[in-house]
CSV table of C-alpha atoms in Angstrom, one decimal:
chain,number,residue,atom,x,y,z
O,1,MET,CA,-69.2,35.0,-33.6
O,2,ASP,CA,-66.1,36.7,-35.2
O,3,TYR,CA,-66.4,39.4,-32.5
O,4,LEU,CA,-66.5,36.9,-29.8
O,5,VAL,CA,-63.4,35.1,-31.2
O,6,LEU,CA,-61.6,38.4,-31.6
O,7,THR,CA,-62.4,39.4,-27.9
O,8,LEU,CA,-61.6,36.0,-26.6
O,9,GLY,CA,-58.1,35.9,-28.6
O,10,ILE,CA,-57.3,39.5,-27.4
O,11,ALA,CA,-58.2,38.9,-24.0
O,12,THR,CA,-55.8,35.8,-24.2
O,13,VAL,CA,-52.9,37.6,-25.5
O,14,LEU,CA,-53.4,40.0,-22.8
O,15,PHE,CA,-53.6,37.4,-20.0
O,16,ALA,CA,-50.4,35.7,-21.5
O,17,CYS,CA,-48.4,39.2,-21.3
O,18,GLY,CA,-49.3,39.4,-17.8
O,19,VAL,CA,-47.6,36.1,-17.3
O,20,LEU,CA,-44.4,37.5,-18.6
O,21,LEU,CA,-44.6,41.0,-17.2
O,22,THR,CA,-45.5,40.0,-13.7
O,23,ARG,CA,-42.7,39.4,-11.2
O,24,ASP,CA,-44.5,37.6,-8.9
O,25,ASN,CA,-44.8,33.7,-9.3
O,26,LEU,CA,-48.4,33.8,-7.8
O,27,TYR,CA,-49.8,36.1,-10.3
O,28,ALA,CA,-48.1,34.8,-13.1
O,29,SER,CA,-49.7,31.1,-12.2
O,30,LEU,CA,-53.0,33.0,-12.0
O,31,TYR,CA,-52.7,34.6,-15.3
O,32,MET,CA,-51.5,31.5,-16.8
O,33,SER,CA,-54.8,29.9,-15.7
O,34,ALA,CA,-57.0,32.2,-16.7
O,35,THR,CA,-55.2,32.4,-20.3
O,36,LEU,CA,-55.8,28.6,-20.4
O,37,ILE,CA,-59.4,29.0,-19.4
O,38,LEU,CA,-59.7,31.6,-22.4
O,39,ILE,CA,-58.2,29.2,-24.8
O,40,ALA,CA,-60.6,26.4,-23.6
O,41,THR,CA,-63.6,28.9,-24.1
O,42,ILE,CA,-62.7,29.5,-27.7
O,43,TYR,CA,-63.3,25.7,-28.0
O,44,THR,CA,-66.8,26.1,-27.0
O,45,VAL,CA,-67.5,28.8,-29.6
O,46,TYR,CA,-67.0,26.3,-32.2
O,47,SER,CA,-69.2,23.6,-30.3
O,48,LEU,CA,-66.3,21.9,-28.8
O,49,GLN,CA,-67.6,21.6,-25.2
O,50,SER,CA,-66.0,18.2,-24.4
O,51,VAL,CA,-62.5,19.6,-25.3
O,52,PHE,CA,-63.5,22.6,-22.9
O,53,VAL,CA,-64.4,20.2,-20.2
O,54,LEU,CA,-61.0,18.1,-20.8
O,55,ILE,CA,-58.6,21.4,-20.6
O,56,THR,CA,-60.6,22.9,-17.6
O,57,PHE,CA,-60.8,19.9,-15.4
O,58,ILE,CA,-57.8,18.1,-16.2
O,59,PHE,CA,-55.1,20.8,-17.4
O,60,VAL,CA,-56.4,23.7,-15.3
O,61,GLY,CA,-58.2,22.0,-12.5
O,62,ALA,CA,-55.4,19.6,-11.6
O,63,ILE,CA,-52.0,20.9,-13.3
O,64,GLY,CA,-53.0,24.4,-12.9
O,65,ILE,CA,-54.1,24.5,-9.3
O,66,ILE,CA,-50.9,22.3,-8.2
O,67,THR,CA,-48.8,25.0,-10.1
O,68,ILE,CA,-50.8,27.9,-8.4
O,69,ALA,CA,-50.0,26.2,-5.1
O,70,LEU,CA,-46.4,25.8,-5.6
O,71,ALA,CA,-46.0,29.4,-6.8
O,72,ALA,CA,-47.9,30.4,-3.6
O,73,THR,CA,-45.4,28.4,-1.6
O,74,TYR,CA,-42.4,29.6,-3.4
O,75,ARG,CA,-43.3,33.1,-3.6
O,76,PHE,CA,-40.7,35.7,-4.5
O,77,THR,CA,-39.4,37.7,-7.2
O,78,PRO,CA,-36.4,36.6,-8.5
O,79,ALA,CA,-33.9,38.7,-10.7
O,80,ARG,CA,-34.5,38.0,-14.6
O,81,LYS,CA,-31.8,37.7,-17.3
O,82,ILE,CA,-32.5,36.9,-20.9
O,83,SER,CA,-29.5,35.3,-22.8
O,84,ILE,CA,-29.2,36.7,-26.3
O,85,TYR,CA,-28.3,33.2,-27.5
O,86,TRP,CA,-31.8,32.1,-26.8
O,87,LEU,CA,-33.1,34.7,-28.9
O,88,ILE,CA,-31.7,33.1,-31.9
O,89,PRO,CA,-33.8,29.9,-32.0
O,90,ILE,CA,-36.8,32.0,-31.2
O,91,ALA,CA,-36.2,34.1,-34.3
O,92,ILE,CA,-35.5,31.1,-36.4
O,93,VAL,CA,-39.0,29.6,-35.2
O,94,THR,CA,-40.5,33.0,-35.8
O,95,VAL,CA,-39.6,33.1,-39.4
O,96,ILE,CA,-40.6,29.5,-39.9
O,97,LEU,CA,-43.9,29.9,-38.3
O,98,ALA,CA,-44.7,33.0,-40.2
O,99,TYR,CA,-43.9,31.6,-43.5
O,100,THR,CA,-46.1,28.4,-42.7
O,101,TYR,CA,-48.9,30.6,-41.7
O,102,TYR,CA,-48.6,32.9,-44.9
O,103,LEU,CA,-48.6,29.9,-47.0
O,104,TYR,CA,-51.9,28.0,-45.3
O,105,SER,CA,-53.8,30.6,-43.3
O,106,GLU,CA,-56.2,31.6,-46.7
O,107,GLN,CA,-56.6,28.1,-47.8
O,108,MET,CA,-58.7,26.9,-44.8
O,109,GLY,CA,-61.8,28.2,-43.1
O,110,ILE,CA,-63.3,27.3,-39.8
O,111,VAL,CA,-66.7,25.5,-39.9
O,112,LEU,CA,-68.9,24.6,-37.2
O,113,ILE,CA,-69.1,21.1,-36.1
O,114,LYS,CA,-72.7,20.1,-35.6
O,115,GLU,CA,-72.4,16.6,-34.4
O,116,HIS,CA,-71.1,15.9,-30.9
O,117,SER,CA,-67.5,15.0,-31.3
O,118,PHE,CA,-67.8,12.8,-28.2
O,119,ALA,CA,-70.2,10.8,-29.4
O,120,SER,CA,-69.0,10.7,-33.1
O,121,PHE,CA,-65.4,9.6,-31.7
O,122,PRO,CA,-64.7,5.9,-33.1
O,123,THR,CA,-65.0,2.8,-31.1
O,124,GLU,CA,-61.2,2.8,-30.6
O,125,TYR,CA,-61.8,5.4,-28.0
O,126,LEU,CA,-61.8,2.8,-25.1
O,127,LEU,CA,-58.3,1.6,-26.3
O,128,VAL,CA,-57.1,5.2,-26.2
O,129,VAL,CA,-58.4,5.4,-22.6
O,130,VAL,CA,-56.7,2.1,-21.6
O,131,PHE,CA,-53.4,3.5,-23.1
O,132,LEU,CA,-53.7,6.8,-21.3
O,133,VAL,CA,-54.5,5.3,-18.0
O,134,SER,CA,-51.5,2.9,-18.5
O,135,LEU,CA,-49.5,5.7,-19.2
O,136,MET,CA,-50.4,7.8,-16.1
O,137,ALA,CA,-50.0,4.7,-14.1
O,138,LEU,CA,-46.6,4.2,-15.3
O,139,LEU,CA,-45.5,7.8,-15.0
O,140,MET,CA,-47.1,7.9,-11.3
O,141,LEU,CA,-45.0,4.6,-10.4
O,142,SER,CA,-41.7,6.3,-11.6
O,143,ALA,CA,-42.5,9.4,-9.6
O,144,ILE,CA,-43.2,7.1,-6.6
O,145,ARG,CA,-39.9,5.2,-7.1
O,146,LEU,CA,-38.1,8.8,-7.5
O,147,VAL,CA,-39.6,9.9,-4.3
O,148,ARG,CA,-38.7,6.6,-2.3
O,149,GLY,CA,-35.3,6.7,-3.9
O,150,GLU,CA,-34.9,10.2,-2.4
O,151,SER,CA,-36.1,9.4,0.9
O,152,SER,CA,-33.9,6.3,1.3
W,1,MET,CA,-60.9,33.4,-38.5
W,2,ILE,CA,-58.3,30.6,-38.8
W,3,TRP,CA,-55.4,33.2,-39.4
W,4,PHE,CA,-56.3,35.1,-36.0
W,5,LEU,CA,-56.5,31.8,-34.1
W,6,LEU,CA,-53.3,30.7,-35.5
W,7,ILE,CA,-51.7,34.5,-34.8
W,8,VAL,CA,-52.9,34.3,-31.3
W,9,SER,CA,-51.4,30.7,-30.9
W,10,ALA,CA,-48.1,32.1,-32.2
W,11,ILE,CA,-48.3,35.0,-29.8
W,12,VAL,CA,-49.0,33.1,-26.7
W,13,LEU,CA,-46.2,30.6,-27.8
W,14,PHE,CA,-43.6,33.3,-28.1
W,15,ILE,CA,-44.6,34.7,-24.8
W,16,GLY,CA,-44.0,31.4,-23.4
W,17,TYR,CA,-40.5,31.2,-24.8
W,18,LEU,CA,-39.7,34.5,-23.6
W,19,THR,CA,-41.0,33.7,-20.2
W,20,ALA,CA,-39.1,30.6,-20.3
W,21,ILE,CA,-35.7,32.2,-21.2
W,22,SER,CA,-36.0,35.1,-18.6
W,23,SER,CA,-37.3,32.9,-16.0
W,24,ARG,CA,-34.5,32.3,-13.0
W,25,ASP,CA,-36.5,29.7,-11.0
W,26,LEU,CA,-38.2,26.6,-12.0
W,27,ILE,CA,-41.8,27.6,-11.0
W,28,ARG,CA,-41.7,30.2,-13.6
W,29,LEU,CA,-40.2,27.8,-16.0
W,30,LEU,CA,-43.2,25.3,-15.2
W,31,ILE,CA,-45.7,28.1,-16.0
W,32,SER,CA,-44.2,29.2,-19.2
W,33,LEU,CA,-44.4,25.4,-20.2
W,34,GLU,CA,-47.8,25.5,-19.3
W,35,LEU,CA,-48.5,28.3,-21.5
W,36,MET,CA,-46.8,26.6,-24.2
W,37,PHE,CA,-49.2,23.8,-24.0
W,38,GLY,CA,-52.0,26.2,-24.0
W,39,SER,CA,-50.8,27.5,-27.4
W,40,VAL,CA,-50.9,24.3,-28.9
W,41,PHE,CA,-54.3,23.6,-27.6
W,42,LEU,CA,-55.3,26.6,-29.5
W,43,ALA,CA,-53.1,25.7,-32.6
W,44,LEU,CA,-55.2,22.4,-32.6
W,45,ILE,CA,-58.5,24.1,-33.5
W,46,PRO,CA,-58.1,24.2,-37.1
W,47,LEU,CA,-57.6,20.3,-37.2
W,48,PHE,CA,-61.3,20.0,-36.2
W,49,THR,CA,-62.6,21.4,-39.4
W,50,SER,CA,-61.2,18.3,-41.6
W,51,MET,CA,-61.0,15.7,-39.3
W,52,PRO,CA,-63.1,16.1,-36.2
W,53,SER,CA,-63.0,12.8,-34.9
W,54,SER,CA,-59.1,12.3,-35.2
W,55,ALA,CA,-58.5,15.8,-33.8
W,56,PHE,CA,-60.5,15.0,-30.6
W,57,GLY,CA,-58.6,12.0,-30.3
W,58,VAL,CA,-55.3,14.1,-30.6
W,59,ALA,CA,-56.6,16.5,-28.2
W,60,VAL,CA,-57.3,13.9,-25.7
W,61,ILE,CA,-53.8,12.4,-26.1
W,62,THR,CA,-52.4,15.9,-25.9
W,63,ILE,CA,-54.1,16.9,-22.7
W,64,PHE,CA,-53.3,13.5,-20.9
W,65,THR,CA,-49.7,13.4,-21.9
W,66,SER,CA,-49.0,17.2,-21.3
W,67,SER,CA,-50.5,16.8,-18.0
W,68,SER,CA,-48.5,13.8,-16.9
W,69,GLU,CA,-45.3,15.6,-17.9
W,70,LEU,CA,-46.1,18.6,-15.9
W,71,LEU,CA,-46.9,16.3,-13.0
W,72,ILE,CA,-43.5,14.7,-13.3
W,73,LEU,CA,-41.9,18.3,-13.7
W,74,ILE,CA,-43.6,19.4,-10.4
W,75,ILE,CA,-42.3,16.1,-8.5
W,76,ALA,CA,-39.0,16.9,-9.9
W,77,ILE,CA,-39.0,20.6,-8.7
W,78,MET,CA,-40.2,19.3,-5.3
W,79,LEU,CA,-37.3,16.8,-5.0
W,80,ILE,CA,-34.9,19.4,-6.2
W,81,ASP,CA,-35.9,21.9,-3.7
W,82,LYS,CA,-35.8,18.9,-1.0
W,83,LYS,CA,-32.0,18.2,-2.3
W,84,PHE,CA,-30.7,21.3,-3.0
W,85,ARG,CA,-32.7,23.8,-0.9
W,86,THR,CA,-33.1,26.2,-4.0
W,87,ILE,CA,-35.3,26.4,-7.2
W,88,SER,CA,-33.1,28.3,-9.0
W,89,VAL,CA,-32.5,27.5,-12.7
W,90,ASP,CA,-28.9,27.4,-12.3
W,91,THR,CA,-29.2,24.7,-9.8
W,92,ILE,CA,-29.8,22.0,-12.5
W,93,SER,CA,-27.8,23.7,-15.1
W,94,ALA,CA,-25.9,20.2,-15.3
W,95,GLY,CA,-28.9,18.1,-14.9
W,96,GLY,CA,-29.1,18.2,-11.3
W,97,ASP,CA,-26.9,15.2,-10.9
W,98,THR,CA,-23.5,14.8,-9.9
W,99,ILE,CA,-21.1,12.1,-11.6
W,100,ASP,CA,-18.9,10.3,-9.1
């Protein structure tokens, strides 16, 4: 299992590098979708198939495909410019993350989850679903209002 | 293997950051945001070791809210293109609105 996770992790980093290095938006979106699918596949290694389904169907299947369609529509290679000032917060976050990983990485270990996570989720699951559906409806209504306001 | 997953998550996060600060159009910015959310999903795996039920709840909420946020961003990109006829990042440097 360790070799499988190692292989999937390395492939994830390589595909993510493809997003950074390619100059075409369409290929960048394709690399991004492949990266997300590989991340979802790592979940299945730890018997978390329900999260795999959620990430693949909702995040990649819906949002990723729309992004690919948008990237195919606006397919051009823009000029790049990296601001030095934006590299400063990235360096700060890097130091904080490295220190945190150094402190906590050796104290925990991953164990396989035997029971089915979806079935073991508490009964408040329906309440969470209602909240999430309400959130989606509110966001969609605000989007429709934006579009109508723009057209009028 | 937790250290490896966290390192991969951090690398993907920084690749997303670098893509975001080097992008000059909104599509590439959207792609970098999705990449950052992917790294968050990857960093969520260790939470399943101690609190699997809560971690699953956090994963569901994270996936739904990030998807909603990205969907709104996609609509905003389409509206900006409709209004300004460009999707350059420089167009929205002041928020995309004009104050009368």
